[in-house]
Amino acid sequence: MQDILLKYMKLGYQYLVNHILAFLLIPTAIAVAVEILRSSPARWNSFAIDPIHLIFCSFLAVFIATVYFMSKPRSIYLVDYACYKPPVTCRVPFSTFMEHSRLILKDNPKSVDFQMRILERSGLGEETCLPPAIHYIPPTPTMDAARGEAETVIFSSIDSLMKSTGLKPKQIDILVVNCSLFSPTPSLSAMIVNKYKLRSNIKSYNLSGMGCSAGLISIDLARDLLQIHPNSNALVISTEIITPNYYKGSERAMLLPNCLFRMGGAAILLSNKRRDRSRAKYKLVHVVRTHKGADDKAYKCVYEQEDPQGKVGINLSKDLMVIAGEALKSNITTIGPLVLPASEQLLFLFTLIGRKIFNPKWKPYIPDFKQAFEHFCIHAGGRAVIDELQKNLQLSAEHVEASRMTLHRFGNTSSSSLWYELGYIEAKGRMKKGDRVWQIAFGSGFKCNSAVWKCNRTIKTTSDGPWQDCINTYPVHIPEIVKI
């Protein structure tokens, strides 16, 4: 009974604080209106309108309105996006992965056992995919194979996007591509320009080395470009090419990415055209970026290096989760005032003042972000990442369902994982007009980036997309340990 009473008291407090302006302004407006109506007709007749003053006031009103609308940031719309779905021929069941590991690391059984323990606890399923070159024994990570993977993933995503939106190559004004570990010459953005014969005056950018959070960095860059280039379309490509980055050594910290990272990619169409407002899926509200690279531990917690045998791989530090938690706190501190209702901001402020003045041992108040967002897309970097954010943000199992199921079905697809998660929510028919979505991603450097979207229209489930043939089987129960 007490819990129910506290719940309703909190709801009443939230409603009162979040609507305090309405409660104050409406009675004031009514009182002013009554007072005006009570004024005598003679007093009304005493007001004389000077034509010169009227013209001046009209000009001033037009001038102020013009300055306001010209200085107002352009609205950025997400028209649509498409995710790459690998063919079944690239599927890597646990048994296949472990068989290859035993053959490749036959002289180091401890490393094989380590990979098996990681895979058992990873949260990945049996349907994740690796590129063809990694299926060979030993793997053949050649430049041609890496280019082949990039062409397959990127071109397939763009083709799907063009089909769903009716976009023509000549209509693309801005191109932003992010791929962290594969940076050939010519660049991947040049590869796209060549394939689709894009315009010679296209503004193209190629981002590399920025980790799993690079997808939101690309969105931020595209947003800034769309603010200064009116009536434009921006195509954003987020992917990670696995072929040249498969680690063939035996260092445990560098074997982790082999167990988690899988094929994937996404193509996103952004626009600042007013006519796209009606058909766009989402409107971009905020992008918040946090960079902890000034700290040496944060800088080196995800680090590409050679092992003692000269084999190159990505070293994931044991301090990764602690550093990610610190980066998340910094990011939340910035994004909180932008999105949280007044009731949550006041509670946070009162707790902070109380800890500073009265008792430092007071438990810090964690804002309830469930009041600010209906959906959460947490980077599917691994089970530990999702568990930590669910705990810190006090989210329910349903709030992190999209992240867990994406990790299970597609693995860690790096910067594109957020779009598979958004696709999952849409495929389940949960995305309604007005819903707010929080995308959270972590990346090397170390970075924590957030994007906030508002759903522009209720999104109907479609017969295409990466989830089309399996959405009815999800969600699935994912045990703590899957015995291989």
Coordinates of C-alpha atoms in Angstrom, one line a residue:
M1 CA 0.0 0.0 0.0
Q2 CA 2.9 2.4 0.9
D3 CA 4.6 1.6 -2.4
I4 CA 1.4 2.5 -4.4
L5 CA 1.0 5.7 -2.4
L6 CA 4.6 6.7 -3.1
K7 CA 4.1 5.9 -6.8
Y8 CA 1.1 8.1 -7.1
M9 CA 2.8 10.9 -5.1
K10 CA 5.7 10.8 -7.5
L11 CA 3.3 10.9 -10.5
G12 CA 1.5 13.9 -9.0
Y13 CA 4.8 15.6 -8.4
Q14 CA 6.0 15.0 -12.0
Y15 CA 2.7 16.3 -13.4
L16 CA 2.7 19.4 -11.3
V17 CA 6.3 20.4 -12.0
N18 CA 6.2 19.5 -15.7
H19 CA 3.1 21.7 -16.2
I20 CA 3.9 24.5 -13.7
L21 CA 4.0 27.1 -16.5
A22 CA 0.5 26.2 -17.6
F23 CA -0.8 26.3 -14.0
L24 CA 0.7 29.8 -13.5
L25 CA 0.0 31.3 -16.9
I26 CA -3.6 30.2 -17.5
P27 CA -5.0 31.9 -14.3
T28 CA -2.9 35.0 -15.0
A29 CA -4.2 35.2 -18.6
I30 CA -7.8 34.8 -17.4
A31 CA -7.4 37.5 -14.8
V32 CA -5.9 39.9 -17.4
A33 CA -8.7 39.2 -19.9
V34 CA -11.4 39.8 -17.2
E35 CA -9.8 43.1 -16.2
I36 CA -9.7 44.2 -19.9
L37 CA -13.3 43.3 -20.4
R38 CA -14.3 45.3 -17.3
S39 CA -12.7 48.4 -18.7
S40 CA -15.1 51.2 -19.6
P41 CA -16.0 51.8 -23.3
A42 CA -14.8 55.4 -22.9
R43 CA -11.4 54.2 -22.0
W44 CA -11.2 52.1 -25.1
N45 CA -12.2 55.1 -27.2
S46 CA -9.4 57.2 -25.7
F47 CA -6.8 55.1 -27.6
A48 CA -5.9 56.7 -31.0
I49 CA -4.0 54.8 -33.6
D50 CA -1.2 56.8 -35.3
P51 CA -0.6 55.5 -38.9
I52 CA 3.1 56.1 -38.7
H53 CA 3.4 54.1 -35.4
L54 CA 1.3 51.3 -37.0
I55 CA 3.6 51.2 -40.1
F56 CA 6.7 51.2 -37.8
C57 CA 5.3 48.4 -35.6
S58 CA 4.4 46.3 -38.6
F59 CA 7.9 46.7 -40.1
L60 CA 9.5 45.9 -36.8
A61 CA 7.3 42.7 -36.4
V62 CA 8.2 41.6 -39.9
F63 CA 11.9 42.3 -39.3
I64 CA 12.0 40.3 -36.0
A65 CA 10.1 37.4 -37.6
T66 CA 12.5 37.4 -40.6
V67 CA 15.6 37.4 -38.3
Y68 CA 14.1 34.6 -36.2
F69 CA 13.3 32.3 -39.0
M70 CA 16.6 32.9 -40.8
S71 CA 18.6 32.2 -37.6
K72 CA 16.6 29.2 -36.6
P73 CA 18.4 25.9 -37.3
R74 CA 17.1 23.9 -40.2
S75 CA 15.2 20.7 -39.3
I76 CA 17.0 17.6 -40.3
Y77 CA 14.9 14.6 -41.2
L78 CA 15.8 10.9 -41.5
V79 CA 13.9 9.9 -44.6
D80 CA 14.8 6.2 -44.4
Y81 CA 17.6 3.8 -43.8
A82 CA 18.6 0.3 -44.9
C83 CA 20.7 -2.4 -43.2
Y84 CA 22.7 -5.1 -44.9
K85 CA 21.6 -8.7 -44.4
P86 CA 24.5 -11.2 -45.1
P87 CA 23.6 -14.3 -47.1
V88 CA 23.3 -17.7 -45.3
T89 CA 26.5 -18.8 -46.9
C90 CA 28.4 -16.5 -44.5
R91 CA 26.8 -17.9 -41.4
V92 CA 29.2 -18.9 -38.6
P93 CA 27.6 -21.3 -36.1
F94 CA 29.5 -21.9 -32.8
S95 CA 30.7 -25.3 -34.0
T96 CA 32.2 -23.9 -37.2
F97 CA 33.8 -21.0 -35.3
M98 CA 35.4 -23.3 -32.8
E99 CA 36.5 -25.8 -35.4
H100 CA 38.3 -23.1 -37.3
S101 CA 39.9 -21.8 -34.1
R102 CA 41.3 -25.2 -33.2
L103 CA 42.8 -25.6 -36.7
I104 CA 44.2 -22.1 -36.8
L105 CA 45.5 -22.1 -33.2
K106 CA 46.4 -25.8 -33.0
D107 CA 49.6 -25.0 -31.2
N108 CA 47.9 -23.0 -28.5
P109 CA 45.0 -24.9 -27.0
K110 CA 44.7 -22.4 -24.1
S111 CA 43.8 -19.6 -26.5
V112 CA 41.2 -21.9 -28.1
D113 CA 39.6 -22.6 -24.7
F114 CA 39.6 -18.9 -23.9
Q115 CA 37.7 -18.1 -27.1
M116 CA 35.2 -20.9 -26.3
R117 CA 34.5 -19.4 -22.9
I118 CA 34.1 -15.9 -24.4
L119 CA 31.7 -17.2 -27.1
E120 CA 29.6 -19.2 -24.5
R121 CA 29.0 -16.0 -22.5
S122 CA 28.9 -13.5 -25.5
G123 CA 25.2 -13.3 -26.1
L124 CA 25.7 -14.1 -29.8
G125 CA 23.5 -16.6 -31.6
E126 CA 24.1 -19.2 -34.3
E127 CA 23.1 -16.9 -37.2
T128 CA 25.8 -14.3 -37.1
C129 CA 28.0 -14.0 -40.2
L130 CA 31.6 -13.5 -41.2
P131 CA 32.9 -12.5 -44.6
P132 CA 34.0 -15.3 -47.1
A133 CA 37.8 -14.7 -46.6
I134 CA 37.5 -15.6 -42.9
H135 CA 35.9 -19.0 -43.8
Y136 CA 39.1 -20.3 -45.3
I137 CA 41.6 -22.2 -43.2
P138 CA 43.8 -20.3 -42.7
P139 CA 41.9 -17.1 -43.4
T140 CA 42.9 -15.1 -46.5
P141 CA 42.6 -11.4 -45.6
T142 CA 43.8 -10.0 -48.9
M143 CA 43.2 -6.5 -50.2
D144 CA 41.0 -7.8 -53.0
A145 CA 38.9 -9.8 -50.4
A146 CA 38.5 -6.7 -48.2
R147 CA 37.4 -4.6 -51.1
G148 CA 35.0 -7.3 -52.1
E149 CA 33.4 -7.3 -48.7
A150 CA 33.2 -3.5 -48.7
E151 CA 31.5 -3.5 -52.1
T152 CA 29.1 -6.2 -51.1
V153 CA 28.0 -4.6 -47.8
I154 CA 28.0 -1.0 -48.9
F155 CA 26.5 -1.3 -52.4
S156 CA 23.7 -3.7 -51.1
S157 CA 22.7 -1.2 -48.4
I158 CA 22.7 1.7 -50.8
D159 CA 20.7 -0.2 -53.4
S160 CA 18.1 -1.1 -50.8
L161 CA 17.8 2.5 -49.6
M162 CA 17.5 3.8 -53.1
K163 CA 14.7 1.3 -53.8
S164 CA 12.7 2.2 -50.7
T165 CA 13.1 6.0 -51.1
G166 CA 13.2 6.4 -54.9
L167 CA 16.5 8.3 -54.5
K168 CA 18.5 8.9 -57.6
P169 CA 22.3 9.1 -57.5
K170 CA 22.3 12.6 -58.9
Q171 CA 20.1 13.7 -56.0
I172 CA 22.8 13.0 -53.4
D173 CA 24.5 16.3 -52.4
I174 CA 26.6 15.1 -49.4
L175 CA 28.2 11.7 -48.8
V176 CA 29.7 10.6 -45.4
V177 CA 31.3 7.2 -45.0
N178 CA 32.7 5.8 -41.7
C179 CA 34.7 2.6 -41.5
S180 CA 37.2 2.4 -38.6
L181 CA 39.8 -0.2 -39.6
F182 CA 39.8 -0.5 -43.4
S183 CA 40.9 2.7 -45.1
P184 CA 42.1 1.9 -48.6
T185 CA 43.2 4.3 -51.4
P186 CA 41.1 5.5 -53.1
S187 CA 38.8 5.8 -50.2
L188 CA 35.5 4.0 -49.7
S189 CA 33.7 7.3 -50.4
A190 CA 35.5 7.5 -53.7
M191 CA 34.4 3.9 -54.4
I192 CA 30.8 4.9 -53.9
V193 CA 31.2 8.0 -56.1
N194 CA 32.6 5.8 -58.9
K195 CA 30.0 3.0 -58.6
Y196 CA 27.0 5.3 -58.7
K197 CA 28.5 8.0 -60.9
L198 CA 27.7 10.7 -58.4
R199 CA 28.0 14.4 -59.3
S200 CA 31.4 16.0 -59.5
N201 CA 30.5 18.7 -57.0
I202 CA 29.4 16.3 -54.3
K203 CA 30.8 16.9 -50.8
S204 CA 32.2 13.6 -49.7
Y205 CA 33.9 12.6 -46.5
N206 CA 35.6 9.4 -45.3
L207 CA 36.0 8.8 -41.6
S208 CA 38.3 6.1 -40.2
G209 CA 39.8 5.1 -36.9
M210 CA 36.9 6.4 -34.9
G211 CA 35.5 3.1 -33.6
C212 CA 32.0 1.8 -33.0
S213 CA 30.6 5.3 -32.2
A214 CA 31.6 6.7 -35.6
G215 CA 28.1 6.2 -37.0
L216 CA 26.8 9.0 -34.8
I217 CA 29.8 11.1 -35.6
S218 CA 28.9 10.8 -39.2
I219 CA 25.3 11.8 -38.4
D220 CA 26.7 14.9 -36.6
L221 CA 28.9 15.8 -39.5
A222 CA 26.0 15.4 -42.0
R223 CA 23.8 17.5 -39.7
D224 CA 26.3 20.4 -39.7
L225 CA 26.7 20.2 -43.5
L226 CA 23.0 20.2 -44.0
Q227 CA 22.7 23.4 -41.8
I228 CA 24.8 25.4 -44.3
H229 CA 23.7 23.7 -47.5
P230 CA 19.9 24.3 -48.1
N231 CA 17.6 22.0 -50.0
S232 CA 20.1 19.0 -49.8
N233 CA 20.2 15.3 -49.3
A234 CA 23.0 13.6 -47.3
L235 CA 23.8 9.9 -47.6
V236 CA 25.6 8.4 -44.6
I237 CA 27.2 4.9 -44.7
S238 CA 28.2 3.1 -41.5
T239 CA 30.1 -0.2 -41.6
E240 CA 33.1 -2.1 -40.4
I241 CA 35.0 -4.4 -42.8
I242 CA 36.0 -7.5 -41.0
T243 CA 38.2 -9.2 -43.6
P244 CA 41.6 -7.5 -43.0
N245 CA 41.1 -7.3 -39.2
Y246 CA 40.8 -10.9 -38.2
Y247 CA 43.5 -11.6 -35.6
K248 CA 45.5 -14.7 -36.1
G249 CA 47.7 -14.6 -33.0
S250 CA 47.2 -15.9 -29.5
E251 CA 47.0 -12.9 -27.2
R252 CA 43.8 -13.1 -25.2
A253 CA 43.0 -9.4 -25.1
M254 CA 43.3 -9.3 -28.9
L255 CA 41.3 -12.5 -29.5
L256 CA 38.1 -10.9 -28.0
P257 CA 37.2 -9.0 -31.2
N258 CA 37.3 -12.3 -33.2
C259 CA 34.5 -13.6 -30.9
L260 CA 32.3 -10.5 -31.0
F261 CA 32.6 -8.6 -34.3
R262 CA 30.5 -9.7 -37.4
M263 CA 29.5 -8.5 -40.8
G264 CA 27.1 -5.5 -41.1
G265 CA 26.5 -2.1 -42.5
A266 CA 23.8 0.5 -42.9
A267 CA 22.9 3.4 -45.3
I268 CA 21.0 6.4 -44.0
L269 CA 19.3 9.2 -46.0
L270 CA 19.1 12.6 -44.3
S271 CA 17.4 15.6 -45.7
N272 CA 16.7 19.3 -44.8
K273 CA 14.0 19.7 -47.5
R274 CA 10.6 20.7 -46.2
R275 CA 8.8 18.5 -48.6
D276 CA 10.5 15.5 -47.1
R277 CA 8.9 16.2 -43.7
S278 CA 5.7 14.2 -44.5
R279 CA 7.4 11.1 -45.6
A280 CA 10.4 11.1 -43.3
K281 CA 10.5 8.5 -40.5
Y282 CA 12.3 10.7 -37.9
K283 CA 13.4 14.2 -37.0
L284 CA 16.9 14.7 -35.5
V285 CA 16.6 16.5 -32.2
H286 CA 20.0 16.3 -30.5
V287 CA 23.5 14.9 -31.0
V288 CA 25.8 14.9 -28.0
R289 CA 29.5 13.8 -28.3
T290 CA 31.8 13.1 -25.4
H291 CA 35.6 12.5 -25.9
K292 CA 37.8 11.2 -23.0
G293 CA 41.0 10.9 -25.1
A294 CA 42.9 13.3 -22.9
D295 CA 43.1 10.5 -20.3
D296 CA 45.9 8.0 -21.2
K297 CA 43.9 4.9 -20.0
A298 CA 40.9 5.9 -22.0
Y299 CA 43.0 6.6 -25.1
K300 CA 44.6 3.1 -25.0
C301 CA 41.6 1.0 -23.8
V302 CA 40.8 0.0 -27.4
Y303 CA 44.1 0.0 -29.2
E304 CA 45.4 -1.4 -32.5
Q305 CA 48.8 -2.9 -32.1
E306 CA 51.2 -5.8 -32.9
D307 CA 51.6 -8.7 -30.5
P308 CA 55.1 -10.1 -29.7
Q309 CA 54.9 -12.2 -32.9
G310 CA 54.2 -9.2 -35.0
K311 CA 50.6 -10.0 -35.7
V312 CA 48.3 -7.0 -35.7
G313 CA 45.0 -6.9 -33.8
I314 CA 42.8 -4.8 -31.5
N315 CA 43.7 -4.9 -27.8
L316 CA 40.6 -4.5 -25.5
S317 CA 41.7 -3.3 -22.1
K318 CA 40.4 -4.8 -18.8
D319 CA 39.5 -1.2 -17.8
L320 CA 37.1 -0.8 -20.8
M321 CA 33.8 -1.1 -18.9
V322 CA 35.0 1.4 -16.2
I323 CA 36.1 3.9 -18.8
A324 CA 32.9 3.4 -20.7
G325 CA 30.9 4.1 -17.5
E326 CA 32.9 7.4 -16.9
A327 CA 32.3 8.5 -20.5
L328 CA 28.6 7.7 -20.2
K329 CA 28.3 9.8 -17.0
S330 CA 29.9 12.8 -18.9
N331 CA 27.5 12.3 -21.8
I332 CA 24.5 12.0 -19.6
T333 CA 25.5 15.2 -17.8
T334 CA 25.3 17.1 -21.1
I335 CA 22.3 15.4 -22.6
G336 CA 20.2 15.3 -19.4
P337 CA 19.2 19.0 -19.3
L338 CA 18.3 18.9 -23.0
V339 CA 15.8 16.0 -22.7
L340 CA 14.8 15.4 -19.1
P341 CA 11.5 16.9 -17.8
A342 CA 11.7 19.6 -15.1
S343 CA 10.6 17.2 -12.4
E344 CA 13.7 15.0 -12.9
Q345 CA 16.1 17.9 -13.2
L346 CA 14.8 19.4 -9.9
L347 CA 15.2 16.1 -8.1
F348 CA 18.8 15.7 -9.5
L349 CA 19.6 19.3 -8.5
F350 CA 18.2 18.9 -5.0
T351 CA 20.2 15.7 -4.4
L352 CA 23.3 17.3 -5.7
I353 CA 22.9 20.3 -3.4
G354 CA 22.1 18.0 -0.5
R355 CA 25.3 16.0 -1.0
K356 CA 27.4 19.1 -1.3
I357 CA 26.0 20.9 1.7
F358 CA 24.5 18.4 4.1
N359 CA 25.7 14.8 3.6
P360 CA 28.3 13.6 1.0
K361 CA 27.2 10.0 1.7
W362 CA 23.7 10.6 0.3
K363 CA 23.0 8.3 -2.6
P364 CA 23.2 10.2 -5.8
Y365 CA 19.9 10.5 -7.7
I366 CA 19.9 8.7 -11.1
P367 CA 17.5 10.6 -13.4
D368 CA 14.7 8.5 -14.9
F369 CA 15.4 8.6 -18.6
K370 CA 12.4 6.5 -19.2
Q371 CA 10.4 9.7 -18.9
A372 CA 12.4 11.3 -21.7
F373 CA 12.4 8.4 -24.1
E374 CA 10.1 5.6 -25.2
H375 CA 12.9 3.6 -27.0
F376 CA 16.6 2.9 -26.3
C377 CA 19.2 1.8 -28.9
I378 CA 22.3 0.8 -26.9
H379 CA 25.3 -0.2 -29.0
A380 CA 25.4 -4.0 -29.1
G381 CA 29.1 -4.1 -28.3
G382 CA 28.7 -7.2 -26.1
R383 CA 26.6 -8.6 -23.3
A384 CA 28.6 -6.7 -20.6
V385 CA 28.0 -3.3 -22.3
I386 CA 24.3 -3.9 -22.4
D387 CA 24.2 -5.2 -18.8
E388 CA 26.1 -2.2 -17.5
L389 CA 23.9 0.4 -19.2
Q390 CA 20.7 -1.4 -18.2
K391 CA 21.9 -1.3 -14.6
N392 CA 23.1 2.3 -14.6
L393 CA 20.1 3.7 -16.4
Q394 CA 17.6 1.5 -14.5
L395 CA 16.1 0.2 -17.7
S396 CA 13.7 -2.8 -18.0
A397 CA 14.3 -5.9 -20.0
E398 CA 12.0 -4.5 -22.8
H399 CA 14.0 -1.3 -23.0
V400 CA 17.2 -3.3 -23.9
E401 CA 15.4 -6.0 -25.9
A402 CA 16.4 -4.5 -29.2
S403 CA 20.1 -4.3 -28.2
R404 CA 20.2 -7.9 -26.9
M405 CA 18.3 -9.4 -29.9
T406 CA 20.5 -7.5 -32.4
L407 CA 23.6 -8.9 -30.6
H408 CA 22.1 -12.4 -30.7
R409 CA 21.1 -12.3 -34.4
F410 CA 23.8 -10.2 -36.0
G411 CA 26.6 -9.9 -33.5
N412 CA 28.6 -6.7 -32.9
T413 CA 28.4 -4.9 -36.3
S414 CA 30.2 -1.9 -34.9
S415 CA 28.9 1.5 -35.9
S416 CA 25.9 0.1 -37.8
S417 CA 24.5 -1.9 -34.8
L418 CA 22.3 1.0 -33.8
W419 CA 20.4 0.8 -37.1
Y420 CA 19.7 -2.9 -36.7
E421 CA 18.3 -2.1 -33.3
L422 CA 16.0 0.6 -34.6
G423 CA 15.0 -1.8 -37.4
Y424 CA 14.0 -4.4 -34.7
I425 CA 11.8 -1.9 -32.9
E426 CA 10.1 -1.0 -36.2
A427 CA 9.7 -4.6 -37.2
K428 CA 7.9 -5.3 -33.9
G429 CA 5.4 -2.5 -34.7
R430 CA 6.3 -0.5 -31.6
M431 CA 7.3 2.8 -33.2
K432 CA 4.5 5.4 -32.9
K433 CA 4.3 9.0 -34.0
G434 CA 5.8 11.2 -31.4
D435 CA 8.0 8.5 -29.8
R436 CA 11.5 9.5 -28.8
V437 CA 14.5 7.4 -29.4
W438 CA 17.9 7.5 -27.7
Q439 CA 20.8 6.0 -29.5
I440 CA 24.0 5.5 -27.4
A441 CA 27.3 4.3 -28.9
F442 CA 30.8 3.8 -27.5
G443 CA 34.1 3.9 -29.5
S444 CA 37.8 3.9 -29.4
G445 CA 39.5 7.1 -28.3
F446 CA 37.5 6.8 -25.9
K447 CA 34.2 8.3 -27.0
C448 CA 30.5 8.1 -25.9
N449 CA 28.1 9.6 -28.4
S450 CA 24.3 10.1 -28.3
A451 CA 21.6 10.9 -30.8
V452 CA 18.0 11.8 -30.0
W453 CA 15.3 11.2 -32.7
K454 CA 11.6 12.0 -32.7
C455 CA 9.3 9.7 -34.7
N456 CA 7.6 11.7 -37.4
R457 CA 4.9 9.2 -38.2
T458 CA 3.7 5.8 -37.0
I459 CA 5.8 3.3 -38.8
K460 CA 4.1 0.2 -40.2
T461 CA 5.8 -3.1 -40.3
T462 CA 7.2 -3.9 -43.7
S463 CA 8.0 -7.1 -45.6
D464 CA 11.6 -6.2 -46.2
G465 CA 14.6 -5.4 -44.0
P466 CA 17.2 -7.5 -42.1
W467 CA 14.6 -8.9 -39.6
Q468 CA 11.9 -9.9 -42.2
D469 CA 12.5 -13.7 -42.0
C470 CA 13.0 -14.0 -38.2
I471 CA 11.2 -11.2 -36.3
N472 CA 8.4 -13.6 -35.3
T473 CA 10.9 -15.8 -33.5
Y474 CA 12.1 -12.9 -31.4
P475 CA 12.6 -12.1 -28.5
V476 CA 14.4 -15.3 -27.5
H477 CA 15.8 -16.4 -24.2
I478 CA 19.5 -15.9 -24.0
P479 CA 21.1 -18.1 -21.2
E480 CA 24.0 -16.8 -19.2
I481 CA 26.2 -19.6 -20.6
V482 CA 25.6 -21.5 -23.9
K483 CA 27.4 -24.8 -23.7
I484 CA 29.3 -25.5 -26.9

